[in-house]
XYZ file of C-alpha atoms in Angstrom:
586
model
C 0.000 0.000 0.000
C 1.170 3.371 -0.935
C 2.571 5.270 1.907
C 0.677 8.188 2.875
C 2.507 12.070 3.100
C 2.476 11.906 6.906
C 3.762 8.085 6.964
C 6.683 9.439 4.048
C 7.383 12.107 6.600
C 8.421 9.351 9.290
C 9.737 6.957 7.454
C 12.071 9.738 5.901
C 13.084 10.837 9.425
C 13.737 6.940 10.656
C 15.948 6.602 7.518
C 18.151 9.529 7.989
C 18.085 9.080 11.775
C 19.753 5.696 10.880
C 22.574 7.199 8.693
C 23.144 9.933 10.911
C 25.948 9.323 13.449
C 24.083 8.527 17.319
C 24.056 10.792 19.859
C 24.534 8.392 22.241
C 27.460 7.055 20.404
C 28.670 10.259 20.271
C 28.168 10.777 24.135
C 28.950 7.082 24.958
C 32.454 6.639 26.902
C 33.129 4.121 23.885
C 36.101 5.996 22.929
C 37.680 5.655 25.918
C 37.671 2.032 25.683
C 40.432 -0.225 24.039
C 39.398 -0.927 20.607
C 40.330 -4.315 21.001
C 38.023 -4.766 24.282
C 35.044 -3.589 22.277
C 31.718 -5.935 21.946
C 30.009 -6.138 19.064
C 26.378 -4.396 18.846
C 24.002 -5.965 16.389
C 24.468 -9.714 15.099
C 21.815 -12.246 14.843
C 19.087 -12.764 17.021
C 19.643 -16.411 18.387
C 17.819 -20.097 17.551
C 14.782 -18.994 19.565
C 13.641 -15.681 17.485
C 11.923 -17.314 14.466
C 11.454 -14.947 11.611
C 8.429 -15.337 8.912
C 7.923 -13.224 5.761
C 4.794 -14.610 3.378
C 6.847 -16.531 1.502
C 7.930 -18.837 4.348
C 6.540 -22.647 3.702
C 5.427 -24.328 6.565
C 4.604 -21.875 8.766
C 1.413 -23.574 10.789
C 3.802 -26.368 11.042
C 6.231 -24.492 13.070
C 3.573 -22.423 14.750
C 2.301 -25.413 16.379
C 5.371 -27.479 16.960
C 5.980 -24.831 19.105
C 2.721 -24.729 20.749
C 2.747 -28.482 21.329
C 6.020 -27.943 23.470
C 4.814 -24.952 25.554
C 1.659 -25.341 25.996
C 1.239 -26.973 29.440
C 4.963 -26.112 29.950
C 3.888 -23.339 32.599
C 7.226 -23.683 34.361
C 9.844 -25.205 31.289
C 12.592 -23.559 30.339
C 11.562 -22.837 26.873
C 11.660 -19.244 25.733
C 10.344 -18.520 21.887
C 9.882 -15.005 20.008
C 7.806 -15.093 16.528
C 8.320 -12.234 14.341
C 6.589 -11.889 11.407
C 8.117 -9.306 8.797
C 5.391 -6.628 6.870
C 2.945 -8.593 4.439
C -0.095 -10.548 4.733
C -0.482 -14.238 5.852
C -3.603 -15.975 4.938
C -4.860 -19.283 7.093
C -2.665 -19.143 10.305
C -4.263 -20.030 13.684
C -0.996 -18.868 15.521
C -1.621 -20.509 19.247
C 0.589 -19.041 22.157
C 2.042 -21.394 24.901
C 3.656 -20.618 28.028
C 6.848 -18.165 27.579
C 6.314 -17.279 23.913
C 5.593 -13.909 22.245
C 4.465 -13.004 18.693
C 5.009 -10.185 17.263
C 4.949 -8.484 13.906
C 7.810 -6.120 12.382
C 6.008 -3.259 11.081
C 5.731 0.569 11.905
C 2.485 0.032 12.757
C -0.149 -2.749 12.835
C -1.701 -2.695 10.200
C 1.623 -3.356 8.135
C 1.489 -7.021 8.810
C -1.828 -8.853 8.352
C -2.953 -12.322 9.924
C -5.869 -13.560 8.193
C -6.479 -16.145 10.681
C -6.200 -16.240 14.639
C -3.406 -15.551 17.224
C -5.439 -17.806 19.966
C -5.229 -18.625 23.556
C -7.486 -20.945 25.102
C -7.109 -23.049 28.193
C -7.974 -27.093 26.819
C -4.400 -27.644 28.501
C -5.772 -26.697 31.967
C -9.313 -28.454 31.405
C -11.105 -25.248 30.427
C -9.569 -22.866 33.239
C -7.938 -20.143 32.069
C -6.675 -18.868 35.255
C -3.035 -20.601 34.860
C -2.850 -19.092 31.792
C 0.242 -16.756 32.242
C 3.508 -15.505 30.771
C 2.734 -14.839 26.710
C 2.069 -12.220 24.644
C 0.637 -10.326 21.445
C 2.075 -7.601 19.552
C 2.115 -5.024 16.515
C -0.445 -7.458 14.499
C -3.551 -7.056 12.260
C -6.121 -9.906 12.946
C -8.650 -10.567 10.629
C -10.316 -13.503 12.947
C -11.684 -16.517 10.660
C -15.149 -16.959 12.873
C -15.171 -12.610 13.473
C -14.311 -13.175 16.949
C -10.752 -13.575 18.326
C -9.889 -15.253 21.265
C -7.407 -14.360 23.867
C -8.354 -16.323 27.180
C -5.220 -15.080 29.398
C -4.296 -14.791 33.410
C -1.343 -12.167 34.528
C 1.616 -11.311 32.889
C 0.076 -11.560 29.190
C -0.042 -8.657 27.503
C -1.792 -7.295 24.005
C -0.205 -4.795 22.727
C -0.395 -2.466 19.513
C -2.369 -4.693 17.835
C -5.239 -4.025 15.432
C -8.378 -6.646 15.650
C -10.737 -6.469 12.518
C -14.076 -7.810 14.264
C -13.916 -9.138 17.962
C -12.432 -10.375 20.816
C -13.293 -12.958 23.140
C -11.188 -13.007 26.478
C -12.454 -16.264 28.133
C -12.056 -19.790 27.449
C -14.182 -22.385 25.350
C -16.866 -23.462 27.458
C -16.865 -19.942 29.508
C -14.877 -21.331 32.208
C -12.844 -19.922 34.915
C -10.810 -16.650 33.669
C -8.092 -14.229 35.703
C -6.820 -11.238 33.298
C -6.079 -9.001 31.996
C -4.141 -6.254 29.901
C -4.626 -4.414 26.764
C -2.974 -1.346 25.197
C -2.586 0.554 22.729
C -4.966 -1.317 20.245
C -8.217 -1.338 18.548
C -10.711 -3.715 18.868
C -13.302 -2.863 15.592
C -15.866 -4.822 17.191
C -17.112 -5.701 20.827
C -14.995 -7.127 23.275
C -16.564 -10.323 25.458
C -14.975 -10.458 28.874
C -17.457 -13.358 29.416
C -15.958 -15.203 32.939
C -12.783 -12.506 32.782
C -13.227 -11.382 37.051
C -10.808 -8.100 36.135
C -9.273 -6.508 33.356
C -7.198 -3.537 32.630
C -7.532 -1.544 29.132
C -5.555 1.157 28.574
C -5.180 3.730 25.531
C -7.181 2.166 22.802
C -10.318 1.625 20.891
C -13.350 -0.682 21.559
C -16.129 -1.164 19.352
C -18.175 -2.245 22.536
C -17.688 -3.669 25.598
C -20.312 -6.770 26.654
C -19.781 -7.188 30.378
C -17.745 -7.137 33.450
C -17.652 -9.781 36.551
C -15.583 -7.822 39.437
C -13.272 -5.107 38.441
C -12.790 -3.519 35.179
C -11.275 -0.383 34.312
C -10.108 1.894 31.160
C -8.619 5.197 30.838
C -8.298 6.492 27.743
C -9.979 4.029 25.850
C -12.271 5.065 23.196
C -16.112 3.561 22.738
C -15.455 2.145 26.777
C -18.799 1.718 28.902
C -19.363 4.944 31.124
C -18.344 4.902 34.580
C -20.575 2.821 36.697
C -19.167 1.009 39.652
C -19.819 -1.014 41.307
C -23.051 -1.581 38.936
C -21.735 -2.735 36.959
C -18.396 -2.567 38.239
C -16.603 -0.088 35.362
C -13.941 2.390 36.230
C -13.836 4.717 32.986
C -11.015 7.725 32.980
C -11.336 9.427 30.170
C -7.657 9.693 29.402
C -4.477 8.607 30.817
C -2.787 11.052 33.002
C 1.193 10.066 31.367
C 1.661 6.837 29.046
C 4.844 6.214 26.398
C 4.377 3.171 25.127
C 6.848 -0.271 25.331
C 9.289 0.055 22.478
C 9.658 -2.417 19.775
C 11.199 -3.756 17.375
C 10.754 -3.648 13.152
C 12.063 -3.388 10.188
C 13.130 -0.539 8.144
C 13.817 -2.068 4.407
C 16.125 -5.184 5.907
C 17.370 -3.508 8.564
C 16.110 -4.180 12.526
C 15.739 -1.158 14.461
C 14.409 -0.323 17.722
C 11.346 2.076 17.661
C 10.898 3.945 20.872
C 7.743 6.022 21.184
C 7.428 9.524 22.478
C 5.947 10.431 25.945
C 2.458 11.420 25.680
C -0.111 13.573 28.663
C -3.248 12.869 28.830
C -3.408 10.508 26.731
C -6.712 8.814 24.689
C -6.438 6.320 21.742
C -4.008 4.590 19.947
C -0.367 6.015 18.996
C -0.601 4.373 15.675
C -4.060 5.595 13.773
C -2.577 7.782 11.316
C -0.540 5.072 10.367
C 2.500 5.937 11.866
C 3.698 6.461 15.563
C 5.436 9.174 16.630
C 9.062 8.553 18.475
C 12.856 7.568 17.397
C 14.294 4.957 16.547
C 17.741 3.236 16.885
C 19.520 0.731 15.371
C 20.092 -2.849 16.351
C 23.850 -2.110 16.081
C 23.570 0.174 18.929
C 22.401 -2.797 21.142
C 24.522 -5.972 22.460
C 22.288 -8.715 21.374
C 23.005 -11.051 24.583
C 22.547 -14.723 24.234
C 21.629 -17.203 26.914
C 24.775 -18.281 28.946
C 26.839 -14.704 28.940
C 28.081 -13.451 32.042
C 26.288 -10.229 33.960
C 29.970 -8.583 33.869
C 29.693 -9.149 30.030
C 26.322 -7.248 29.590
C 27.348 -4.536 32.360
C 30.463 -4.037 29.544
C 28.012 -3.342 26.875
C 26.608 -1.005 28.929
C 29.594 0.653 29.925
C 30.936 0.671 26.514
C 27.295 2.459 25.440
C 25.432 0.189 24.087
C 21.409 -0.645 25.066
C 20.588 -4.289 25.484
C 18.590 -6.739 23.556
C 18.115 -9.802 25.821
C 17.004 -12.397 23.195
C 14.914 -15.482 24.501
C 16.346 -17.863 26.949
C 17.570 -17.943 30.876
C 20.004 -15.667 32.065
C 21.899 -16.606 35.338
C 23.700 -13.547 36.950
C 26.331 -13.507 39.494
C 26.108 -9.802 39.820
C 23.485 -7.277 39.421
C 22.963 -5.490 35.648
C 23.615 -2.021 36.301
C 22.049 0.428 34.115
C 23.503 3.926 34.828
C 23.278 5.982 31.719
C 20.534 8.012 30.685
C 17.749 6.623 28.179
C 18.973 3.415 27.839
C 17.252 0.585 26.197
C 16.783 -3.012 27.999
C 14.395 -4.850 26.098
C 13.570 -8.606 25.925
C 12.153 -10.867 23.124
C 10.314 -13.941 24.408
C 9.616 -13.599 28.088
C 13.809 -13.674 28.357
C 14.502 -14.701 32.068
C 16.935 -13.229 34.803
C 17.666 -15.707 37.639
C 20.016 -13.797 40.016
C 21.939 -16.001 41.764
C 23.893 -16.145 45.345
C 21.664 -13.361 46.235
C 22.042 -10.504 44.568
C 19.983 -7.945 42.941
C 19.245 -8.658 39.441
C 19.110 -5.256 38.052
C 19.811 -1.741 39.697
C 18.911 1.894 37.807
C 20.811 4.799 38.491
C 19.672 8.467 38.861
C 19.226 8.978 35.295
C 16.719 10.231 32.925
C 14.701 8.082 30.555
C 15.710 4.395 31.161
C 13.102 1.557 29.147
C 12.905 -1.540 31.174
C 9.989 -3.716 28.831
C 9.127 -7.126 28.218
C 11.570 -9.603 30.766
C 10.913 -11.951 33.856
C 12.907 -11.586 37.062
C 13.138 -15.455 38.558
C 14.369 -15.211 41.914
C 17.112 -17.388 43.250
C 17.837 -20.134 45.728
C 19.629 -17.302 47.892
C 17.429 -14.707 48.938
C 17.784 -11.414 47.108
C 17.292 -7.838 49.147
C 15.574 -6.928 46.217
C 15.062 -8.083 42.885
C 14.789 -4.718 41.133
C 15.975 -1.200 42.100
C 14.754 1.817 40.054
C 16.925 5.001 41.301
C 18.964 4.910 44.460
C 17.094 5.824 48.036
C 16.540 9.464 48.238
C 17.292 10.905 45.563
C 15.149 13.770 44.471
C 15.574 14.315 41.104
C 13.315 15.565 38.762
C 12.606 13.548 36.076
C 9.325 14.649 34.489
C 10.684 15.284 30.870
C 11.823 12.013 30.172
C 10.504 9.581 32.935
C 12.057 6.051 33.176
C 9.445 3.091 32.207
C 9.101 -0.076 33.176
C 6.948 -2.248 31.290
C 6.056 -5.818 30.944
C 8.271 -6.629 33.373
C 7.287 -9.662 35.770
C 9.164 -10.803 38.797
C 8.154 -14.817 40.215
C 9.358 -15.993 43.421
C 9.330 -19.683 43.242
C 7.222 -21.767 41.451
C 9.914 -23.112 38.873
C 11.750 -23.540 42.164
C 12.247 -22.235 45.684
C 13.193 -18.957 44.917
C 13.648 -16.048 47.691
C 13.601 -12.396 47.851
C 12.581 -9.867 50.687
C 11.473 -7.139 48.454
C 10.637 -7.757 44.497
C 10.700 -4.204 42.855
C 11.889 -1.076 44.664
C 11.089 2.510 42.756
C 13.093 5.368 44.123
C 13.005 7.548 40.814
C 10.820 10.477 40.446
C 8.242 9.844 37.554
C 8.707 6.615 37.092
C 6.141 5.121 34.627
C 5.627 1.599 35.622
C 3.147 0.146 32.384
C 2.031 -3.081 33.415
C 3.737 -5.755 35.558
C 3.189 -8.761 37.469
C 4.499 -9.482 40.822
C 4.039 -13.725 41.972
C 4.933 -14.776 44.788
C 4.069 -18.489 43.512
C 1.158 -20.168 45.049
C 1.863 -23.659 43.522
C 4.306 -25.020 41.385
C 8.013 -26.050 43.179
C 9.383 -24.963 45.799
C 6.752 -23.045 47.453
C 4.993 -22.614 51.119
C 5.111 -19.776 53.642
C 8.391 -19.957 54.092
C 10.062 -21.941 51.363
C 9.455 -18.749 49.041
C 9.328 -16.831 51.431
C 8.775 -12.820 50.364
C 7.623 -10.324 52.352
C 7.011 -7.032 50.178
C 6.056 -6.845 46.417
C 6.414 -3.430 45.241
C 7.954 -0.617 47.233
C 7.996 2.471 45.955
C 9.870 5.218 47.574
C 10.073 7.817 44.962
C 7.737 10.878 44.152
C 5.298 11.128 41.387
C 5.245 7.708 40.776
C 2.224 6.672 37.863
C 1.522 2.936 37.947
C -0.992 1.612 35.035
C -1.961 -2.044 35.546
C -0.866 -3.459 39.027
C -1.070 -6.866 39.576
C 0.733 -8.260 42.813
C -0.373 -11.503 44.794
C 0.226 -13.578 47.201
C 3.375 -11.535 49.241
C 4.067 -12.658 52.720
C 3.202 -9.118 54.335
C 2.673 -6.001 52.628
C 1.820 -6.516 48.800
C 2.222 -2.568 47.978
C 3.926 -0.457 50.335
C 3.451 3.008 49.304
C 5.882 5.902 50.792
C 6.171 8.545 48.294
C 4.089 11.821 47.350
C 1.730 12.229 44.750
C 1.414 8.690 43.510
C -1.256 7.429 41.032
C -2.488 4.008 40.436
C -5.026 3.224 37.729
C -5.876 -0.622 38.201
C -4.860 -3.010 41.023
C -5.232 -6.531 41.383
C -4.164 -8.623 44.113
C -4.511 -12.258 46.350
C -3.204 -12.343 49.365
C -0.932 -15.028 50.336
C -3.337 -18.256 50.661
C -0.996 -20.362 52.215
C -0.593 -18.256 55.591
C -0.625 -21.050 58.315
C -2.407 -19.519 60.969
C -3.463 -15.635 62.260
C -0.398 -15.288 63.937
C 1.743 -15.610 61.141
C 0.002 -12.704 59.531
C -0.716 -10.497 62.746
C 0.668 -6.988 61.690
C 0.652 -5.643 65.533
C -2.683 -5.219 66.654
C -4.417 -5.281 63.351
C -5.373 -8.607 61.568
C -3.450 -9.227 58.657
C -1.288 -6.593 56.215
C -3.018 -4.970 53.802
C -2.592 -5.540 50.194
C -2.093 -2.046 49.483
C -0.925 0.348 51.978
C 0.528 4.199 51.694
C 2.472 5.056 54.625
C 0.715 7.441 57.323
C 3.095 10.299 55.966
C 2.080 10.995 53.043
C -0.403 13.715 52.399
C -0.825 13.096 48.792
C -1.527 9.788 46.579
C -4.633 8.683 44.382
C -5.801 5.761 43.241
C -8.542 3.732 41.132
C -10.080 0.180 40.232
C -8.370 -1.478 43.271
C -9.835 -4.858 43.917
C -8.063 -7.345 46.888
C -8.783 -11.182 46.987
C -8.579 -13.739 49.891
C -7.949 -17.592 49.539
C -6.673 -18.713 52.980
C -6.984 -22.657 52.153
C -4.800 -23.576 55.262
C -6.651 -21.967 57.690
C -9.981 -20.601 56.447
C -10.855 -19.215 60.178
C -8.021 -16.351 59.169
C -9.961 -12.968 59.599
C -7.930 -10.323 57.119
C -8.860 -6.649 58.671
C -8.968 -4.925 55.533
C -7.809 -4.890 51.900
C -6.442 -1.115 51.730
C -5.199 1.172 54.073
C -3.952 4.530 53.968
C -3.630 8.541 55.829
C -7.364 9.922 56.267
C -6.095 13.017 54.829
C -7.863 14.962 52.285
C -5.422 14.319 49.754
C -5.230 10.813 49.452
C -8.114 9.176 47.498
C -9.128 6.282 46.954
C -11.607 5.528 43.704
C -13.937 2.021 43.123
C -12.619 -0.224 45.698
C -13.481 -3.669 46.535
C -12.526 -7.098 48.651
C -13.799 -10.517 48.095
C -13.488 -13.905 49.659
C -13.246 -16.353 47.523
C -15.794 -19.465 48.833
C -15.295 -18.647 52.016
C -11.475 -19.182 52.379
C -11.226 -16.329 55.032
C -12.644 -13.010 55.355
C -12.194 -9.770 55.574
C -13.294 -7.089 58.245
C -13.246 -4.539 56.223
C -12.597 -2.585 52.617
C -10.403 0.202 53.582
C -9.576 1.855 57.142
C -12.131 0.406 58.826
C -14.836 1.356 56.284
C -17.169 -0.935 54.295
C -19.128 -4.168 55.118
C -16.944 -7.649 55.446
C -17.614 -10.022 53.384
C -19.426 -12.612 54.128
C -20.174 -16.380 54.003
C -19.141 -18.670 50.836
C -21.155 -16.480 48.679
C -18.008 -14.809 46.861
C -19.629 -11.786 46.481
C -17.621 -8.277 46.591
C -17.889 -5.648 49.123
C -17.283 -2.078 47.798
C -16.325 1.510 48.657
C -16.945 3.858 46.029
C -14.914 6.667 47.098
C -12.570 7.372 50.434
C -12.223 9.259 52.041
């Protein structure tokens, strides 16, 4: 298809962006370094990206042959990136196991065209999609064969950028048990069916309709979402999105793989892509070490140090030291659900004081040694303004057992102002290996510390004390979903002082300033059902802290909770399931 004036404009400005000499390069300590000690940037992109143009034969073959191996593999070590280059593709049914990502290499969606299905359903699991975790969908066109797409996912499985032409279905065949969800930055042309989904998170896109909701959904900035209405039924609707930039990605430009990184954008409403083109920069894939499964963490800490931005391609990364990521806007960016399994106990990747840092699409698995922290964004007080150019931090999951006993006090730690975190998962495992209270034992999931903090789709479970703790000004949070730790042994071992239990989400008593909405907090205490949890949320009762559309359910009865928030709102009750709400707090 002929490229339009505007999409000529871009393309133009990618083109001579990639013949122009880098800035970072420029600015990179490179130089400095002996020539002979240099790494390579660039290079293939390993056995486990596998690359389709519309020539390729046999490409349902190795769609499924794929599938077959990952499909019940929930905790394998098998890590898998499809990319599919610009073109159309007739009759594919592309279905996504465990660990595997597909993506296609355009500018924008609509540049490569499945007429078929990119599917995930949950026959492995006997109809429950709830297990369904860890896989993901981006930068596609979908023209489904039956009108009606389905995408029946749990946590940590994003859809992204990606253009369906008719609907989507987010449960299972047969309607059965469902635990999602996130979508951004795409358009849906016709209605989307939650069905059985109990929560979902869109964010930044386009719906044709919307046909239901079970417990907890919530949009901002979506456009043709159902009006606000909680908690009947239970939508949270912002119009817009206060700050967004979305995950970057990567494509092709003629044969060439860059990096696209898209701009920063306020207030946000939409998707980035409807004229065709989204608006950002770009940078080549020679400006990244492409790291490969089995090199050392003092290896990738040289790319960094030489200047280059990282391009962890699928597969399991052990590291006996942390990754340190200390210059400003650099890239770290996984294909394939690429894994980081610190070992001996230390922290797996640590952010300095810097502008503009892109952490997207990468699991943190913690080790046999228990980590401090898994994650550190900034260094403890600092106080820098980062507004302009706000790190993200997107797609990025952290596990704590599960494929093992892992360990870790605290899983991700924000100290930078303005951080952007876009969608993560924090899992303390609840089955699997190596898990019970304190065999994985983790006490806090996120922690943020830093100012002006914006997080858009929170999901954090099962953490042995505090899920969120919340200690810096002027936070947001649009969407949280959460299960407290169901294998707590008795009352006692969750007694925080004189109240009953820790909160899922709780924003330390000194600050004066934090806001958040679509909150929902589950209980599941299957060891000791008597276990009373006092309340989902706390928080200051100060004026400016506010809480929007909150709720806490038990689930069959499997303990209860007191209250919503602070002492307000009914307890639940019984085996009934049923949510009890706050609207608004104060």
């Amino acid at each position: 298809m002929p490229a339009s004036p505007t999409r000529r404009t871009v393309l133009g400005a990618v083109a001579a962006a990639a013949s122009a000499p880098s800035l970072l390069a420029l600015s990179s300590p490179a130089s400095a370094q002996p020539r002979a000690a240099a790494l390579p940037g660039g290079g293939d992109l390993g056995p486990n990206v596998i690359v389709f143009d519309p020539s390729t034969a046999g490409i349902q073959g190795r769609l499924d042959a794929i599938f077959q191996q990952q499909q019940s593999a929930q905790f394998g070590t098998g890590r898998y990136q499809f990319l599919f280059k610009p073109g159309t593709y007739n009759s594919i049914n592309a279905q996504i196991g465990f660990y595997t990502s597909i993506s296609g290499l355009g500018l924008s969606p609509d540049d490569t065209t499945i007429n078929g299905d990119v599917t995930v359903d949950a026959g492995w699991f006997n109809g429950n999609a709830t297990q369904n975790f860890w896989r993901s969908a981006e930068n596609l066109a979908l023209n489904p064969v039956s009108g009606t797409d389905r995408w029946a996912v749990a946590q940590a499985a994003p859809f992204r950028r990606m253009h369906v032409k008719g609907g989507l279905n987010l449960s299972p065949t047969g309607y059965g048990w469902a635990s999602g969800g996130y979508i951004a930055d795409s358009k849906i042309d016709g209605t989307v069916g939650p069905y059985s989904q109990q929560q979902w998170y869109t964010r930044d896109s386009s719906v044709g309709g919307w046909l239901n909701a079970v417990w907890n959904m919530v949009f901002s900035g979506v456009q043709g979402a159902p009006a606000q209405s909680f908690p009947t039924p239970p939508y949270t609707t912002l119009a817009t999105t206060p700050f967004s930039r979305e995950k970057p990605f990567l494509y092709l430009n003629g044969t060439e793989y860059r990096v696209f990184l898209p701009e920063l954008r306020t207030n946000a409403s939409g998707v980035t892509w409807g004229s065709g083109t989204p608006r950002g920069t770009s940078l080549a894939l020679t400006q990244f070490y492409v790291a490969k499964p089995g090199v050392t963490a003092a290896t990738l800490n040289a790319a960094l140090t030489q200047g280059l931005h990282l391009l962890l391609t699928p597969g399991i990364y052990h590291l006996d030291q942390p990754i340190l990521v200390q210059r400003a806007n650099t890239v770290v960016l996984g294909l394939g659900f690429a894994t980081l399994v610190p070992d001996n106990g230390v922290t797996a990747m640590k952010v300095s004081d810097v502008d503009g840092v892109r952490l997207a699409g990468f699991l943190i698995d913690a080790g046999t040694v228990n980590s401090t922290t898994l994650l550190e964004v900034g260094p403890l007080g600092t106080s820098t303004d980062h507004s302009a150019n706000p790190t993200t931090v997107q797609d990025v999951f952290v596990r704590i057992g599960g494929a093992g006993a892992g360990k870790a006090t605290t899983s991700m730690v924000i100290n930078n102002r303005h951080t952007i975190i876009d969608h993560t998962w924090l899992w303390r495992a609840d089955h699997g290996t190596g898990v019970g209270w304190d065999t994985n034992r983790a006490d806090y999931g996120l922690v943020v510390n830093g100012a002006d903090v914006l997080v858009t789709g929170l999901f954090v479970e099962h953490f042995n004390k505090y899920d969120v703790q919340w200690n810096g000004q002027r936070g947001r949070t649009i969407f949280f979903q959460n299960e407290k730790a169901y294998d707590a042994p008795n009352q006692a071992a969750i007694q925080n002082g004189s109240t009953l239990g820790y909160a899922a989400y709780k924003v330390a008593d000194t600050v004066t300033t934090h806001e958040a909405w679509g909150l929902g907090s589950y209980c599941y205490y299957n060891v000791d059902p008597t276990i009373h949890q006092g309340q989902g949320f706390a928080a200051p009762a100060v004026a400016g802290v506010k809480f929007h559309d909150l709720l806490v359910i038990s689930l069959g009865g499997m303990g209860q909770y007191d209250h919503v928030i602070n002492g307000i709102g009914s307890p639940t009750s019984g085996t009934s399931t049923t949510p009890s709400t706050v609207v608004s707090f104060p």
